[in-house]
Amino acid sequence: MKRVLKTEQSVPASEAPGRGEAGTPFDDLGLTVGTGEPLAHHTWLGVGGKAKYFCEPVDLGALGRLVARCHERGIPLRVLGGGSNVLVPADGWAGMVVRLSAPALCAIDVNGTVVTAGAGAKLVHVVSAAVQAGLSGLEMLVGVPGTVGGALVGNAGGRGGAIGDCVRDVSVMLPGGEIEVRTGADLAFGSRWSNLDDCIVIGCRLELDEEDPDLLTKRMQKRWIVDRSEQPSGVRTVAMMFKDPHGTSAESLVSQSGARDFRVGEASVYPAHANYLVAHPGCTSEDVRELVEKVRARVRERLGVELAPQIELW
Ligand SMILES: Cc1cc2nc3c(=O)[nH]c(=O)nc-3n(C[C@H](O)[C@H](O)[C@H](O)COP(=O)(O)OP(=O)(O)OC[C@H]3O[C@@H](n4cnc5c(N)ncnc54)[C@H](O)[C@@H]3O)c2cc1C
């Protein structure tokens, strides 16, 4: 699903001027906006082209000015979280890419059983803050990379639930820069999906349960060991290929279909965990895209199951 707040016919990112050059539509806003930023530096796979414009706003006010300007000028805008679930094409992104990495957008606060987190906060930091405070409910997020924003948008989770199960409310910024708090019936979370696809997520409040911190820590450590053993280790340039279909795992379907040793160019299925792919040195976005399609086609032909891609092609 595309999360583009507005589209334009614009110059390809590859034609953008060098970083920091004057003459962007943002020069009067008091923001640092880079140009031609290599997005490979910001994604787990480490492949793909450049962003025409790139900004890491210092706070919500700066984000609001940037978002409103993009809206006024018809400049398409995307948010990049931890970059663990996106595949950037070789020709990059001909618009604005925003990262919510500034401290003001990554704050975590625990008050009673409620954890408040900025969208830029790393999921691992939120999980450990909750555990330290003796709060349970986020155990299924152990080992999931990325940020709170990315997790909410894709309803990240694992065995036993997903982040959406704990959400009390989500703060979002609309295309004009206005802020809104969504709760109850305004929010929908499904299988690796949410309805937060028309906005920028800026933070959330999670409602958790009290639990004995020692028991919780032991449970989390056990879970960490089990879950991590099911993920590639020692390689950073990996991505999860498919969502688990209802009642089974994508990993077992890929294995059963005989695609475990598939390779396209410098992208290959990670043999020990067949729902991941690895980008080897020299890998291109096209290698990754073709590998995902090749594996998907094999599962369809051999097992009659249509797998839904987990990784999102920008
Ligand atoms: C090794 C590995 C293990 C993984 N394990 C799991 C797992 O167990 N369970 C699971 O669910 N997933 C898993 N994933 C997939 C991925 O980590 C999750 O989908 C994660 O939640 C993505 O978060 P991110 O911050 O990296 O998002 P990104 O990859 O940066 O972005 C993903 C999408 O969310 C959008 N987005 C990000 N932040 C915002 C925001 N603030 N506002 C609006 N849109 C935003 C982006 O535009 C993009 O469309 C795994 C991935 C890897 C590489």
XYZ file of C-alpha atoms and ligand atoms in Angstrom:
367
model
C 0.000 0.000 0.000
C 1.363 3.437 -0.939
C 1.725 6.041 1.769
C 2.219 9.120 -0.371
C 0.539 12.191 1.004
C 0.394 14.013 -2.312
C 1.749 13.374 -5.799
C 3.378 15.540 -8.420
C 5.099 15.127 -11.766
C 8.576 16.102 -10.679
C 12.218 15.858 -11.661
C 13.709 12.375 -11.041
C 15.711 12.228 -7.803
C 18.821 11.336 -9.794
C 18.695 14.829 -11.358
C 18.496 16.581 -8.022
C 21.270 19.017 -7.108
C 23.872 18.179 -4.436
C 23.122 18.095 -0.705
C 22.748 21.485 0.914
C 22.555 23.424 -2.371
C 20.362 26.561 -2.224
C 17.153 26.994 -4.156
C 14.780 24.429 -2.692
C 11.100 25.164 -1.990
C 11.958 25.002 1.753
C 14.636 27.710 1.985
C 12.459 30.213 3.867
C 11.273 27.727 6.526
C 14.356 27.694 8.770
C 14.858 23.952 8.252
C 17.856 21.940 7.137
C 16.755 20.229 3.952
C 19.262 18.091 2.088
C 19.067 17.157 -1.572
C 20.131 13.982 -3.318
C 20.379 11.985 -0.064
C 21.274 8.305 -0.723
C 18.410 6.327 0.835
C 20.533 3.174 0.862
C 22.220 4.696 3.944
C 18.921 4.668 5.804
C 17.497 1.231 4.998
C 18.377 -2.226 6.230
C 18.857 -3.627 2.735
C 21.244 -0.805 1.837
C 20.090 -0.626 -1.779
C 18.245 1.927 -3.899
C 18.607 5.482 -5.132
C 18.431 8.993 -3.728
C 15.735 11.207 -2.282
C 15.251 14.493 -4.087
C 14.729 16.206 -0.703
C 15.551 14.860 2.762
C 14.857 16.300 6.195
C 15.075 15.289 9.867
C 12.941 17.997 11.540
C 14.000 19.010 15.038
C 10.492 19.047 16.502
C 6.781 18.921 15.710
C 6.665 22.600 14.728
C 9.383 22.079 12.118
C 7.677 18.907 10.877
C 4.386 20.797 10.546
C 5.978 23.570 8.451
C 7.649 21.025 6.199
C 4.525 18.921 5.725
C 2.365 21.967 4.993
C 4.868 23.259 2.420
C 4.978 19.878 0.656
C 1.179 19.892 0.596
C 0.979 23.453 -0.811
C 3.542 22.746 -3.537
C 2.307 19.235 -4.417
C 5.605 17.629 -3.405
C 5.108 13.935 -2.562
C 6.248 13.055 0.939
C 7.191 9.775 2.576
C 8.270 8.990 6.116
C 11.140 6.624 6.710
C 11.254 4.891 10.085
C 14.020 2.397 10.796
C 14.030 1.406 7.114
C 13.645 -2.302 7.985
C 10.622 -2.879 5.766
C 11.152 -0.790 2.632
C 12.750 -1.426 -0.728
C 13.839 1.800 -2.427
C 13.961 1.556 -6.244
C 17.164 2.362 -8.127
C 15.843 5.741 -9.261
C 15.067 6.750 -5.689
C 12.208 8.974 -4.600
C 11.401 12.174 -6.503
C 10.004 14.000 -3.500
C 10.599 14.607 0.215
C 11.734 11.877 2.620
C 11.338 12.675 6.312
C 12.924 10.858 9.247
C 11.577 11.463 12.751
C 14.972 10.879 14.346
C 15.284 14.087 16.433
C 15.191 13.540 20.224
C 11.947 15.552 20.510
C 10.195 13.003 18.276
C 11.638 9.889 19.958
C 10.683 10.491 23.619
C 9.413 7.620 25.771
C 7.498 8.167 29.006
C 5.970 5.670 31.435
C 3.129 6.797 33.673
C 1.314 4.065 35.601
C 0.322 1.455 33.042
C 0.505 3.854 30.092
C 3.576 4.176 27.886
C 3.725 7.284 25.693
C 6.163 7.082 22.781
C 7.177 9.362 19.923
C 6.936 7.809 16.464
C 10.702 7.998 15.977
C 11.465 5.977 19.136
C 13.092 2.634 18.487
C 10.764 -0.243 19.264
C 13.467 -2.004 21.253
C 13.746 1.032 23.573
C 9.977 1.101 24.146
C 9.886 -2.621 24.922
C 12.742 -2.348 27.407
C 11.234 0.750 29.090
C 7.998 -1.194 29.582
C 9.755 -4.258 30.977
C 11.830 -2.173 33.382
C 8.602 -0.599 34.662
C 7.037 -4.053 35.140
C 4.544 -3.643 32.302
C 3.628 -6.517 30.003
C 1.896 -6.552 26.631
C 4.731 -5.792 24.227
C 6.483 -9.173 24.473
C 5.602 -10.119 20.894
C 7.646 -7.155 19.660
C 10.924 -8.524 20.982
C 13.380 -8.708 18.105
C 11.260 -6.642 15.698
C 13.511 -3.903 14.272
C 12.390 -0.378 13.455
C 10.507 2.484 15.047
C 7.186 2.971 16.812
C 5.807 4.782 13.729
C 6.704 1.944 11.363
C 5.340 -0.631 13.812
C 1.990 1.165 14.156
C 1.545 1.673 10.415
C 2.233 -2.015 9.676
C 0.775 -3.354 12.960
C 4.026 -5.159 13.707
C 3.855 -8.236 15.867
C 4.586 -11.878 16.192
C 3.395 -14.907 18.070
C 0.723 -13.835 20.527
C -0.331 -10.478 19.112
C 0.615 -7.178 17.584
C 1.217 -3.592 18.685
C -2.341 -2.590 17.726
C -3.684 -4.748 20.588
C -2.194 -2.320 23.150
C -2.945 1.013 21.502
C -4.980 3.527 23.468
C -4.585 6.335 20.940
C -2.367 7.482 18.088
C -1.345 11.080 17.354
C -1.044 11.875 13.678
C -0.201 14.802 11.450
C -2.449 15.423 8.465
C -1.216 16.592 5.040
C -1.849 20.285 5.889
C 0.279 19.986 9.073
C -2.686 19.754 11.500
C -2.413 17.353 14.448
C -5.182 14.933 15.379
C -5.526 12.223 18.018
C -7.189 9.036 16.776
C -8.766 6.520 19.092
C -11.485 3.861 19.257
C -13.426 3.426 16.023
C -11.075 5.785 14.146
C -8.347 3.162 14.390
C -8.240 -0.208 12.628
C -5.456 -2.769 12.957
C -5.340 -6.032 11.008
C -2.803 -8.606 9.965
C 0.373 -6.530 9.365
C -1.923 -3.688 8.368
C -3.511 -0.536 9.838
C -5.653 2.312 8.543
C -2.869 4.801 9.391
C -2.059 5.173 5.702
C -3.306 8.736 5.145
C -1.142 10.561 7.680
C 2.186 10.851 9.435
C 2.189 9.020 12.748
C 3.822 11.214 15.373
C 3.267 9.204 18.546
C 1.016 6.953 20.564
C -0.120 5.897 24.002
C 0.018 2.180 24.790
C -2.057 0.678 27.602
C -0.181 -2.201 29.267
C -0.651 -4.618 32.196
C 1.226 -4.660 35.466
C 3.379 -7.706 36.080
C 6.163 -8.741 38.420
C 9.334 -7.252 36.808
C 11.476 -10.350 37.575
C 9.002 -12.782 36.013
C 8.507 -10.461 33.069
C 12.251 -10.065 32.505
C 12.732 -13.851 32.553
C 9.889 -14.340 30.085
C 11.264 -11.666 27.804
C 14.773 -13.116 27.914
C 13.394 -16.546 26.976
C 11.355 -15.052 24.183
C 14.304 -13.014 22.973
C 16.439 -16.158 22.700
C 13.712 -18.121 20.855
C 12.679 -15.304 18.513
C 16.224 -14.263 17.716
C 17.102 -17.867 16.886
C 14.465 -17.647 14.152
C 15.998 -14.555 12.578
C 19.138 -14.152 10.504
C 22.066 -13.207 12.710
C 25.381 -11.687 11.779
C 23.981 -10.005 8.641
C 22.406 -6.608 8.636
C 21.286 -6.400 4.995
C 18.192 -8.555 5.385
C 14.459 -8.168 4.873
C 11.384 -10.192 5.685
C 9.802 -11.230 2.383
C 6.183 -12.233 3.063
C 3.379 -11.866 5.583
C 2.366 -15.110 7.289
C -0.886 -16.371 5.735
C -3.648 -17.263 8.174
C -2.886 -20.548 9.956
C 0.580 -21.163 8.558
C 3.966 -19.504 8.179
C 5.417 -18.002 5.030
C 8.717 -19.607 6.020
C 7.299 -23.144 5.825
C 5.576 -22.448 2.489
C 8.773 -21.072 0.932
C 10.679 -24.130 2.176
C 8.045 -26.616 0.978
C 7.997 -24.999 -2.457
C 11.710 -25.659 -2.888
C 12.664 -21.963 -3.115
C 15.062 -22.033 -0.179
C 18.145 -21.831 -2.403
C 16.802 -19.226 -4.857
C 19.085 -16.388 -5.858
C 18.755 -13.461 -8.267
C 21.966 -11.515 -8.910
C 23.292 -10.611 -5.466
C 20.039 -11.237 -3.575
C 19.352 -14.681 -2.116
C 16.921 -16.398 0.193
C 18.478 -16.768 3.642
C 18.755 -20.568 3.753
C 18.376 -20.990 7.521
C 15.230 -18.797 7.659
C 13.514 -18.970 4.304
C 11.173 -15.994 4.810
C 14.147 -13.622 4.821
C 16.292 -12.487 1.960
C 19.850 -11.247 2.121
C 21.332 -8.467 -0.018
C 24.982 -9.329 -0.705
C 27.586 -6.704 -1.674
C 26.733 -5.283 -5.110
C 23.031 -6.151 -4.765
C 20.542 -3.889 -6.559
C 16.904 -3.050 -5.853
C 15.980 -4.932 -9.000
C 17.722 -8.103 -7.707
C 15.599 -7.888 -4.533
C 12.353 -7.189 -6.370
C 12.912 -10.043 -8.832
C 13.831 -12.484 -6.069
C 10.632 -11.726 -4.128
C 8.582 -12.236 -7.319
C 10.432 -15.454 -8.194
C 9.830 -16.968 -4.753
C 6.218 -15.816 -4.772
C 5.648 -17.411 -8.200
C 7.207 -20.698 -7.050
C 4.929 -20.882 -3.986
C 1.915 -20.101 -6.176
C 2.828 -22.773 -8.771
C 3.778 -25.530 -6.353
C 1.373 -24.918 -3.462
C -1.405 -22.746 -4.898
C -0.927 -20.079 -2.210
C -0.623 -16.377 -3.071
C 1.811 -14.871 -0.567
C 1.448 -11.170 0.241
C 4.761 -9.297 0.287
C 5.784 -7.916 3.683
C 8.527 -5.649 2.386
C 7.123 -2.503 0.817
C 8.323 -1.326 -2.571
C 8.544 2.479 -2.649
C 15.350 -9.002 10.679
C 13.928 -8.539 10.579
C 12.984 -9.082 11.420
C 11.647 -8.657 11.346
N 10.729 -9.223 12.188
C 9.455 -8.799 12.150
C 8.472 -9.362 13.031
O 8.760 -10.266 13.816
N 7.205 -8.879 12.980
C 6.851 -7.865 12.119
O 5.690 -7.442 12.127
N 7.752 -7.312 11.270
C 9.043 -7.758 11.269
N 9.951 -7.211 10.404
C 9.546 -6.161 9.469
C 9.774 -4.724 10.027
O 10.783 -4.722 10.987
C 8.519 -4.149 10.641
O 7.545 -4.024 9.630
C 8.751 -2.763 11.305
O 7.623 -2.440 12.078
C 9.035 -1.658 10.303
O 9.364 -0.488 11.046
P 10.353 0.635 10.466
O 10.391 1.749 11.446
O 11.656 0.040 10.096
O 9.544 1.084 9.191
P 10.103 1.463 7.758
O 10.649 0.226 7.112
O 10.999 2.638 7.829
O 8.745 1.895 7.036
C 7.731 0.968 6.779
C 6.496 1.744 6.247
O 5.951 2.520 7.312
C 5.918 3.899 6.919
N 6.225 4.699 8.106
C 7.271 4.565 8.947
N 7.168 5.459 9.947
C 6.051 6.187 9.719
C 5.412 7.258 10.387
N 5.904 7.790 11.507
N 4.270 7.759 9.850
C 3.742 7.251 8.711
N 4.308 6.242 8.023
C 5.452 5.703 8.531
C 6.977 4.065 5.842
O 6.671 5.153 4.995
C 6.861 2.739 5.132
O 5.796 2.809 4.237
C 11.280 -7.652 10.431
C 12.244 -7.087 9.578
C 13.550 -7.533 9.643
C 14.559 -6.912 8.722
